[in-house]
Short mmCIF file of C-alpha atoms and ligand atoms in Angstrom, two decimals:
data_model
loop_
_atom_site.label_atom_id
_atom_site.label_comp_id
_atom_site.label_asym_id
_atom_site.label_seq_id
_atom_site.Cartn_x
_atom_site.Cartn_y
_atom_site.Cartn_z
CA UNK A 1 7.47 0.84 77.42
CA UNK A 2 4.28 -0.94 78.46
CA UNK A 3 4.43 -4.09 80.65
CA UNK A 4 1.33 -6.08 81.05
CA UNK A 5 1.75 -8.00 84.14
CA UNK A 6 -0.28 -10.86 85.95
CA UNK A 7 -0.58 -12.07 89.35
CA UNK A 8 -2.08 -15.14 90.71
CA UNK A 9 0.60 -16.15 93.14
CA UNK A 10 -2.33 -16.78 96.45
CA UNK A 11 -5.81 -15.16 96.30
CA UNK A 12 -6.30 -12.58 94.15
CA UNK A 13 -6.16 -12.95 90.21
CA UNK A 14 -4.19 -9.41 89.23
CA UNK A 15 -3.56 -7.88 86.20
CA UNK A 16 -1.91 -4.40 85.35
CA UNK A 17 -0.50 -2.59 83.08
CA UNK A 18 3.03 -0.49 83.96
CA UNK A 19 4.67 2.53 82.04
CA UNK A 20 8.47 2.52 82.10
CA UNK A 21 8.12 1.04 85.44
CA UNK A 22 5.97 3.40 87.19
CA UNK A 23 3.34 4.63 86.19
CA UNK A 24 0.24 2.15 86.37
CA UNK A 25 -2.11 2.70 83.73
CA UNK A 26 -4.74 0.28 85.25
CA UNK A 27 -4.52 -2.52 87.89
CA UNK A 28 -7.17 -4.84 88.29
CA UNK A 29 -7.58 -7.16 91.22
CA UNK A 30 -10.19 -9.83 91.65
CA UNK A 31 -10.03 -10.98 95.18
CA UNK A 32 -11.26 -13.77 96.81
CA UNK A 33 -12.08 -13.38 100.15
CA UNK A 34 -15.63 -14.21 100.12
CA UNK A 35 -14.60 -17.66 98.79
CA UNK A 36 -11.67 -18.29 101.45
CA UNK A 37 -13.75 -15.90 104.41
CA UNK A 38 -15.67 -18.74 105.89
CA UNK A 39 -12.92 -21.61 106.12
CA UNK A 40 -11.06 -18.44 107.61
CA UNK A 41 -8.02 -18.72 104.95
CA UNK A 42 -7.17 -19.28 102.31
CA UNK A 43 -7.97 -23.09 100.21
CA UNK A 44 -5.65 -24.07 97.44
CA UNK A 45 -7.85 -26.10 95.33
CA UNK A 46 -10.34 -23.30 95.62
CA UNK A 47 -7.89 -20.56 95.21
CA UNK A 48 -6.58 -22.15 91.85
CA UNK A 49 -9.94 -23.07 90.03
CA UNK A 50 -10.84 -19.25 91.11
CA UNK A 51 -7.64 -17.49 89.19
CA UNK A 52 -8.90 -20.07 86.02
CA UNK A 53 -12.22 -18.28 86.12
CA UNK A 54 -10.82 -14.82 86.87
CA UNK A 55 -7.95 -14.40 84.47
CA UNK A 56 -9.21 -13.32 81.40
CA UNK A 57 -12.00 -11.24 82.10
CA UNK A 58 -9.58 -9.30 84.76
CA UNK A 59 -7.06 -8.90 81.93
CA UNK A 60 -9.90 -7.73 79.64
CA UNK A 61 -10.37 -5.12 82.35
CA UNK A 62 -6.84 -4.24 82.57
CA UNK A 63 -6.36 -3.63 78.93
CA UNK A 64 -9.93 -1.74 78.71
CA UNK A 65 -8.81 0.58 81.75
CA UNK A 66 -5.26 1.74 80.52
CA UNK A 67 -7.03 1.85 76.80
CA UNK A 68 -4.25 -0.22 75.47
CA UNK A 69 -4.76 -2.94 73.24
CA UNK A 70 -2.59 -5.92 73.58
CA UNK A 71 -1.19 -5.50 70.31
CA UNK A 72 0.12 -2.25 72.06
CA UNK A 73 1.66 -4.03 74.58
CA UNK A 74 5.27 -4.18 74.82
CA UNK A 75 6.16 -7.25 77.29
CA UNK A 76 4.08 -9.75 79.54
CA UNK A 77 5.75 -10.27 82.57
CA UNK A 78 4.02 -12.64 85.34
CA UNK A 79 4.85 -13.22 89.36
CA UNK A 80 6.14 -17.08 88.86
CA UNK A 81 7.38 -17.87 92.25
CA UNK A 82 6.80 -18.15 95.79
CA UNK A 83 3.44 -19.12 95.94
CA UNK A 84 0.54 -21.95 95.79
CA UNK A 85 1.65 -23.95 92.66
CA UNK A 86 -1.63 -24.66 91.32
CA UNK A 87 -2.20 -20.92 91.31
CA UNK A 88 1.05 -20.08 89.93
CA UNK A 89 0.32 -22.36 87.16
CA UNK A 90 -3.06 -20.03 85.89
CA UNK A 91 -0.71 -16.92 85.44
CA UNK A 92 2.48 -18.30 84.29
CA UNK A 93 0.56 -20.30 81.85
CA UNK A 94 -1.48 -17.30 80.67
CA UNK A 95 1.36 -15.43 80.82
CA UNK A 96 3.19 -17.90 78.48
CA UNK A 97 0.36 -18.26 76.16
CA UNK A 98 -0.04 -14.08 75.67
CA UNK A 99 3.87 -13.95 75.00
CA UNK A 100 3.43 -16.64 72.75
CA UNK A 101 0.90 -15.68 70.58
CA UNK A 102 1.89 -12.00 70.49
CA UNK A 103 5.10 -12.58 69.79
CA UNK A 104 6.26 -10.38 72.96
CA UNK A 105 9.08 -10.92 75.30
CA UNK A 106 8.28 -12.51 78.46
CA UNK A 107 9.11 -11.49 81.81
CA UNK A 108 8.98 -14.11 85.09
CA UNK A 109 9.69 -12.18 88.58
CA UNK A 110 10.23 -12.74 92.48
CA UNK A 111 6.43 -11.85 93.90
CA UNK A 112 7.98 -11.34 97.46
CA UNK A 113 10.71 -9.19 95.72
CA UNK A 114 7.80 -7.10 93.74
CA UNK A 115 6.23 -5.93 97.10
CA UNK A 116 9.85 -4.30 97.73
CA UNK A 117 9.21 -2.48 94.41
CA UNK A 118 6.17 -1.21 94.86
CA UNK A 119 7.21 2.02 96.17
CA UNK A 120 8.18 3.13 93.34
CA UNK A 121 4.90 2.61 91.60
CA UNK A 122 2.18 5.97 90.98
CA UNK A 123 -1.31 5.99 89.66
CA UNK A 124 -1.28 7.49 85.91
CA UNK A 125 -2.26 11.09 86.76
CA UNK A 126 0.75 11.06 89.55
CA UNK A 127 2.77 9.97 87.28
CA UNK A 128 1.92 12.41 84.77
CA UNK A 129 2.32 15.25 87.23
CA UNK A 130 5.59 14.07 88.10
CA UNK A 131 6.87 14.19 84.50
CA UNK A 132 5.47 17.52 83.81
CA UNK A 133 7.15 19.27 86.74
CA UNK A 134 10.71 17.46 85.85
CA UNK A 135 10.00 19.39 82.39
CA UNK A 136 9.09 22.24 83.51
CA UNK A 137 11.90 22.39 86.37
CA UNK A 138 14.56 21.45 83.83
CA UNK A 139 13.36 24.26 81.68
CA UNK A 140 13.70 26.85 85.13
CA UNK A 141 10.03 27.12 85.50
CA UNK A 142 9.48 27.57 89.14
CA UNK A 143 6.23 24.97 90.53
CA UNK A 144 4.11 25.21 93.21
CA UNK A 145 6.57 24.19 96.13
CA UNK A 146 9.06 27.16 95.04
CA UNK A 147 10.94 25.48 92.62
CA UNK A 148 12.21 22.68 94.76
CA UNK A 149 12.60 19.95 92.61
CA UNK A 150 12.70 17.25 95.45
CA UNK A 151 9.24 16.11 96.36
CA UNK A 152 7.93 13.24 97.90
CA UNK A 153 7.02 11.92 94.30
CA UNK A 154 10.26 12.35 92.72
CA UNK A 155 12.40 11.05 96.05
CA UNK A 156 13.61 7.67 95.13
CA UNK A 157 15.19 4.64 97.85
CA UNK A 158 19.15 5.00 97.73
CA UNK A 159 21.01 1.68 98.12
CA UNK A 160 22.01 0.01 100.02
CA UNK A 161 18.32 -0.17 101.58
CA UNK A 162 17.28 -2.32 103.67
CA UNK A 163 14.08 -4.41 102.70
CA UNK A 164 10.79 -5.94 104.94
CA UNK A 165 8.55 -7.51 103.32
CA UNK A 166 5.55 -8.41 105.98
CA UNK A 167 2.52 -10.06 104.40
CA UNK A 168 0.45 -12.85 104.93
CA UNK A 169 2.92 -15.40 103.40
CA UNK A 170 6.02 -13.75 104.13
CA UNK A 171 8.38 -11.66 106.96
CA UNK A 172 11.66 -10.86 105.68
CA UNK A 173 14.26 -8.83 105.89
CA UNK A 174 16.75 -7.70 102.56
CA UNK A 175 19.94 -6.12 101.60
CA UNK A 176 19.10 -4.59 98.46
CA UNK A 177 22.25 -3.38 96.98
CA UNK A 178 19.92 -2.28 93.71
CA UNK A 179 16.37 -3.46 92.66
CA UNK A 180 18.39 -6.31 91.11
CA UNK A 181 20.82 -7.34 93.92
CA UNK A 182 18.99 -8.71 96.40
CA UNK A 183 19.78 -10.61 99.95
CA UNK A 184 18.12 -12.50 102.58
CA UNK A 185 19.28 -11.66 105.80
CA UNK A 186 16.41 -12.71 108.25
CA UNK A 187 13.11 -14.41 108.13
CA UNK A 188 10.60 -15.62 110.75
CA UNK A 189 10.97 -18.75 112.13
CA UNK A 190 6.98 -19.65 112.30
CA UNK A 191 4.48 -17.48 111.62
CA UNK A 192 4.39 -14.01 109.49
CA UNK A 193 3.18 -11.24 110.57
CA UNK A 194 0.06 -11.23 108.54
CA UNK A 195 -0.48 -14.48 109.27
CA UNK A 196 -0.39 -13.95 112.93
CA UNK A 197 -2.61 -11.01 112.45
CA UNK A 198 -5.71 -13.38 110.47
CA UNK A 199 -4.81 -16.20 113.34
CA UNK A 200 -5.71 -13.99 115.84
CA UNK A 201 -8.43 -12.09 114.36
CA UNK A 202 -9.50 -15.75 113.71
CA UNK A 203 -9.05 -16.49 117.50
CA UNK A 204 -11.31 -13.52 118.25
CA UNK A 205 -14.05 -14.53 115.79
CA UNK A 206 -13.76 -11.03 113.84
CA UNK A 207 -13.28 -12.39 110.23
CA UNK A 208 -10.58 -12.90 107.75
CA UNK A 209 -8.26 -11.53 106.43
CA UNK A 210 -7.72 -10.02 110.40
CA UNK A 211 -5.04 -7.19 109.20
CA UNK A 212 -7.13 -4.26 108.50
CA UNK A 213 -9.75 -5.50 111.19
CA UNK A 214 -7.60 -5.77 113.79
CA UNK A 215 -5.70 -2.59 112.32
CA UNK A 216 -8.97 -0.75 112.86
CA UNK A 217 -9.83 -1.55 116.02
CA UNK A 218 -6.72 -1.17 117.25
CA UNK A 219 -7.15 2.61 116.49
CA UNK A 220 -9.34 2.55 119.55
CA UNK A 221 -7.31 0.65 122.11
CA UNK A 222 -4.99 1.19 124.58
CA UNK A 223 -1.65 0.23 123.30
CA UNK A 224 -0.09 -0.46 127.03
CA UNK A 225 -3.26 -2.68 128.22
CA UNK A 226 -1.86 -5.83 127.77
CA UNK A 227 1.50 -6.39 128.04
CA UNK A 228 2.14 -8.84 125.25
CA UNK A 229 5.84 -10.37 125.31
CA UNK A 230 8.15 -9.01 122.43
CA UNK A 231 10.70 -11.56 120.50
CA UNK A 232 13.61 -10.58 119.54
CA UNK A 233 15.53 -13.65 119.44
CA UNK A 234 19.06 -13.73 120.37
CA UNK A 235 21.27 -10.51 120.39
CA UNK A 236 21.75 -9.54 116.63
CA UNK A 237 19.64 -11.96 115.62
CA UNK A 238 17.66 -10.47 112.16
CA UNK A 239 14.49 -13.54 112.44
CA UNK A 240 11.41 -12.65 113.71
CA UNK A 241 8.89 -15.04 115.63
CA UNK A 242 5.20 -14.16 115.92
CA UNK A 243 3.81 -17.45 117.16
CA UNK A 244 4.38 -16.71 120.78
CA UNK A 245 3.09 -13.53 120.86
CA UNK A 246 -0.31 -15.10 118.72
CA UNK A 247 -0.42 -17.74 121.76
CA UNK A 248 -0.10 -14.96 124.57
CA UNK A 249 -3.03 -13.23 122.71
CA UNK A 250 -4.78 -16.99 122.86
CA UNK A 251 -4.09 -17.51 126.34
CA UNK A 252 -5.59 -14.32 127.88
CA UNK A 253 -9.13 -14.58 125.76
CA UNK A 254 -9.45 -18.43 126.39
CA UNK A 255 -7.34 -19.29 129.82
CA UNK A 256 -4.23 -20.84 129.93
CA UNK A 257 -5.05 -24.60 129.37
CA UNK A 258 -4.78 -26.88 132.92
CA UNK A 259 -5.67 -23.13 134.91
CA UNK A 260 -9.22 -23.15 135.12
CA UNK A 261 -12.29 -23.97 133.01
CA UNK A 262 -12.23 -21.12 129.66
CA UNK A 263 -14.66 -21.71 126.76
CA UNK A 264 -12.95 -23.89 124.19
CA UNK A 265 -11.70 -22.35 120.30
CA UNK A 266 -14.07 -24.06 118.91
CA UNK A 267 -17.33 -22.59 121.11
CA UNK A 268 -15.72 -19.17 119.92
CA UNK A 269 -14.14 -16.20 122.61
CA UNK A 270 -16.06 -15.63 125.76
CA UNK A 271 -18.22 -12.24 125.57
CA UNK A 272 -16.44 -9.08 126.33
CA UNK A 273 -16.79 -5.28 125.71
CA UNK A 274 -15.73 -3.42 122.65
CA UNK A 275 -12.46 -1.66 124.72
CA UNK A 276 -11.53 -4.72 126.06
CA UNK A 277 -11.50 -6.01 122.07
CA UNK A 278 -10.31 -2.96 121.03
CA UNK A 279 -7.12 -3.16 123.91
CA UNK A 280 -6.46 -6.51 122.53
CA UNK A 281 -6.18 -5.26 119.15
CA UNK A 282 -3.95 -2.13 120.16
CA UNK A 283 -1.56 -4.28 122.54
CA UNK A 284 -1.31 -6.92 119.92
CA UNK A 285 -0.22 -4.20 117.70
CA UNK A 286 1.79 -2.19 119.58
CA UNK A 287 3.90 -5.89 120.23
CA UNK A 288 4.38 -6.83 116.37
CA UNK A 289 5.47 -2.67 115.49
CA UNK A 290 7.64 -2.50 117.79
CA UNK A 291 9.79 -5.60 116.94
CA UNK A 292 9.58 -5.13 113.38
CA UNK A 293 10.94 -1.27 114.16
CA UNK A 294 13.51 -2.65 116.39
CA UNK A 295 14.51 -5.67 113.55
CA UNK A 296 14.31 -2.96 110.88
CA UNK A 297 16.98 -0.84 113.52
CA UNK A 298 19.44 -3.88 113.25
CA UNK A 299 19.46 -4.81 109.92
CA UNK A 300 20.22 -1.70 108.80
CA UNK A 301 23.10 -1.02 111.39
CA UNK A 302 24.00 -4.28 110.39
CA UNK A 303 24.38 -3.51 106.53
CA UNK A 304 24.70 0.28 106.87
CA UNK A 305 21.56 1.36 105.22
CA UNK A 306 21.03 4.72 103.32
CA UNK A 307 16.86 3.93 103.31
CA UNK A 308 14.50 1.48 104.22
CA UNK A 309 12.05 -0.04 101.49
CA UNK A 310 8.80 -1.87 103.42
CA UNK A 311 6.44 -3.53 100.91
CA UNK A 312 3.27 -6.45 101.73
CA UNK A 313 0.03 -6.43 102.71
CA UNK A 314 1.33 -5.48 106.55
CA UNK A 315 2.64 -2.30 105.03
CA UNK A 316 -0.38 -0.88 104.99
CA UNK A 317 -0.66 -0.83 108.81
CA UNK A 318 -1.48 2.17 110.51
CA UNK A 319 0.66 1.31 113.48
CA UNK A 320 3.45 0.15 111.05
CA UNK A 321 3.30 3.43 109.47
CA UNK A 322 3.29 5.43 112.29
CA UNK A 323 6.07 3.46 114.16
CA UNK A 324 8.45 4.15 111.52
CA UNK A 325 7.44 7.73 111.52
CA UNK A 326 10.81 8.94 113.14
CA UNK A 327 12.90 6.57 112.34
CA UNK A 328 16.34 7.62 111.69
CA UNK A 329 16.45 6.97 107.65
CA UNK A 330 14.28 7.85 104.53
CA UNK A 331 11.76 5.00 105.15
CA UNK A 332 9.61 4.16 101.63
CA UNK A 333 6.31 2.31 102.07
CA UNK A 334 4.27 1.48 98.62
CA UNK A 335 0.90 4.03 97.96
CA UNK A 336 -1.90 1.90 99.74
CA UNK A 337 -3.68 0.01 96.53
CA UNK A 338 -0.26 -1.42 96.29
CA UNK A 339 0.38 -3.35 99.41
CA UNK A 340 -1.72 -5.96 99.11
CA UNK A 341 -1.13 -8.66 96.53
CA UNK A 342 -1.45 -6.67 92.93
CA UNK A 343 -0.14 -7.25 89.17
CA UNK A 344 1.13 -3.50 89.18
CA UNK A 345 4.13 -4.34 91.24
CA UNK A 346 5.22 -6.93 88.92
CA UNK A 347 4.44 -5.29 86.01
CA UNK A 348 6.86 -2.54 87.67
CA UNK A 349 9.79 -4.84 88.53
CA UNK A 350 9.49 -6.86 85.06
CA UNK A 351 10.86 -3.06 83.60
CA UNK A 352 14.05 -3.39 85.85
CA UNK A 353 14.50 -7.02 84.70
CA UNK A 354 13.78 -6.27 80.77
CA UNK A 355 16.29 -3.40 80.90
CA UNK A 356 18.86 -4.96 82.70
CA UNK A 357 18.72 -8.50 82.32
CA UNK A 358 16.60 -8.90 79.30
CA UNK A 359 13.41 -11.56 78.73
CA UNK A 360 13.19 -14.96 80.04
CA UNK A 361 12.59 -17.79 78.31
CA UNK A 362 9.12 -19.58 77.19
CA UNK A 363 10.47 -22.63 79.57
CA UNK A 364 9.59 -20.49 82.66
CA UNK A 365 8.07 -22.63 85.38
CA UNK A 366 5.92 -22.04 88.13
CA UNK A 367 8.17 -22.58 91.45
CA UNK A 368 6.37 -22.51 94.57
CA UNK A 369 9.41 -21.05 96.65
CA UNK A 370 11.55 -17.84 96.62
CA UNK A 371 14.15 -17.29 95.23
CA UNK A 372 15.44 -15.43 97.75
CA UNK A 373 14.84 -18.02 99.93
CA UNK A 374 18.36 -18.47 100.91
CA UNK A 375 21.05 -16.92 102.86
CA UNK A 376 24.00 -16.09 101.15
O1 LIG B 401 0.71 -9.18 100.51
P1 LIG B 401 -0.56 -9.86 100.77
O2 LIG B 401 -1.79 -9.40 100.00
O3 LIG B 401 -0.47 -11.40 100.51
C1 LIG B 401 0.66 -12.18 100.74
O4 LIG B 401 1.58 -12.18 99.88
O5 LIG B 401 0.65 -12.82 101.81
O6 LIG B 401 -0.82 -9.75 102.33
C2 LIG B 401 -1.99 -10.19 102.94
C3 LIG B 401 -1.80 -10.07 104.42
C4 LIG B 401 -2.94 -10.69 105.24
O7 LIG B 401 -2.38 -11.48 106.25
C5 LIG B 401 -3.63 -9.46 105.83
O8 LIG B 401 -4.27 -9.73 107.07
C6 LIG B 401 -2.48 -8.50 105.98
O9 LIG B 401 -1.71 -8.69 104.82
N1 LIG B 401 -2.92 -7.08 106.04
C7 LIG B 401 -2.72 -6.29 107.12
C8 LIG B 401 -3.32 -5.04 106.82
N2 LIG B 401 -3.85 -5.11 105.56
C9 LIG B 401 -3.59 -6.38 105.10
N3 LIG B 401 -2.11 -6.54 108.29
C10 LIG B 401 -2.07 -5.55 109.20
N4 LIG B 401 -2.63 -4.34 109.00
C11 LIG B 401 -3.26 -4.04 107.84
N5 LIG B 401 -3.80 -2.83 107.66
ZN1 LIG B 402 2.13 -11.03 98.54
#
């Protein structure tokens, strides 16, 4: 089954199309950075009147990519909540129209609950490989790793897992029971993650988004520099805070206010040497890994995980990814085209939805909040 899926939940007009779930055929993303770089986020009003210009030529390029018409397709599935409502309303309304007028079932999903999925998504030729050796294994043919038919492909999250979904918008932690049964059981307080990361990289003049700058640089720092503070909120608290942390970072490029004269924000950071940036960078990250590792620790104590599913733009942090290197339980993080904001996620979700739950109505709305907003 082919899904053709949309995104246009914040800043980037997505659209993909998804085999059975998995395999993405093509997955087009039109970003907008260059619009939102200089105001150093993102602007709704801009954001929105950007997805109505990007839409159909980016789902031109989707269906041209995969070589699928859209008569081929077999659903249209769109990200219809949390996001910036005026962007929501491009896709879902695209989304509705193409269902319409194709006579296709229609599929709305959870974007913060699509980054989750993402690790089970595979570019085509992946995909392709992973299907032939399943054959060929079933049929006793020995492959290349000696007839093991467990590879990193073909491994797959057992429930319960325990979800983190770190992005720009979002830091949460989940229960997933299935792909289908899914719980809040922490949040951040303030800031995300991501959101800290642009914040400071915004604080440090280096550009937006600040992620994979500060990511990169931080390659070159000394980790132990700077002694950032860590919050972990109360005991077995599962919320996360980031704001202090983005303050301390404030505080030691511009002064602590009332303690002596420092250049102001708005003058920019005073001049310093690329290790002292770079030791920024690595302390700052070496403070946000280690309490999402230690959060990640608790919540799954706390519901007994079997695997840990990490999915966001975050996710593709080096120091993420290396933090959770040891950790105790099969940890899944999504390939790295997929942890940004992409239509291939929820083109890959929609499947789970179709199978299980079946379409959604035409009256889908745009709703600019979660629905996995609360705790249960
Ligand atoms: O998932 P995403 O595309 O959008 C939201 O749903 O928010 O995430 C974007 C966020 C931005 O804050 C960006 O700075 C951050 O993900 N990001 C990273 C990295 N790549 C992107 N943060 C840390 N390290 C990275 N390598
Ligand atoms: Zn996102």
């Amino acid at each position: 089954m082919r899904i053709l899926a949309i995104e246009s939940t914040c800043d980037e007009t997505g659209a993909a199309i998804v085999e059975d779930g998995r395999a993405v055929l093509s997955n087009v993303v039109a970003s907008q950075i260059d619009l939102h770089a200089k105001y150093r986020g993102v602007v709704p009003e801009i954001a929105s009147r950007a997805h109505i210009e990007n839409i159909l030529p980016v789902l031109r390029e989707a269906c041209e990519t995969a070589d699928c018409r859209l008569a081929e397709v077999d659903a249209i599935a769109v990200a219809h909540r949390p996001g910036l409502i005026g962007s929501l309303l491009v896709g879902v309304t695209a989304a509705k129209s193409l269902a319409w007028a194709l006579g296709k079932p229609l599929i709305g999903v959870d974007h913060v609950h699509a980054h989750l999925y993402s690790v089970m998504l595979e570019e085509r030729q992946k995909a392709e490989g992973r299907r032939q050796k399943a054959e060929s294994d079933s049929r006793g043919v020995r492959g290349e790793e000696g007839g093991s038919s467990t590879t990193a492909a073909s491994a797959l999250p057992e429930f319960p897992a325990v979800g983190l979904v770190c992005s720009g918008g979002h830091t949460a932690l989940y229960e997933l029971k299935s792909w289908l049964d899914v719980r809040m059981i922490g949040s951040t307080i303030d800031d995300a993650v991501g959101e800290a990361y642009d914040k400071v990289s915004a604080l440090l003049a280096l550009g937006y988004p600040g992620g994979p700058i500060i990511d990169r640089l931080a390659q070159a720092g000394d980790p132990k520099a700077i002694d950032f503070p860590r919050s972990l909120m109360a005991r077995e608290s599962l919320d996360f805070s980031f704001s202090g942390l983005k303050t301390a970072v404030l505080y030691r490029v511009y002064g602590v206010p009332g303690r002596g004269a420092k250049p102001s924000t708005l003058a920019g950071p005073p001049k310093m040497s690329t290790q002292e940036l770079a030791d920024i960078a690595a302390s700052f990250q070496a403070a946000c890994v280690e309490v999402i590792v230690r959060k990640i620790e608790r919540a799954a104590r706390y519901i007994g995980a079997k695997s840990v599913i990490i999915g966001g733009g975050v996710s593709a942090n080096r120091g993420l990814r290396v933090g959770m290197q040891n950790f105790r339980l099969p940890v899944f993080f999504p390939p790295l085209q997929f942890c940004t904001d992409n239509a291939a996620m929820t083109g890959g979700l929609a499947w789970e939805h179709l199978r299980v739950l079946g379409p959604t109505g035409l009256d889908l709305d745009a709703i600019p909040f979660s629905q996995f907003a609360d705790r249960t």
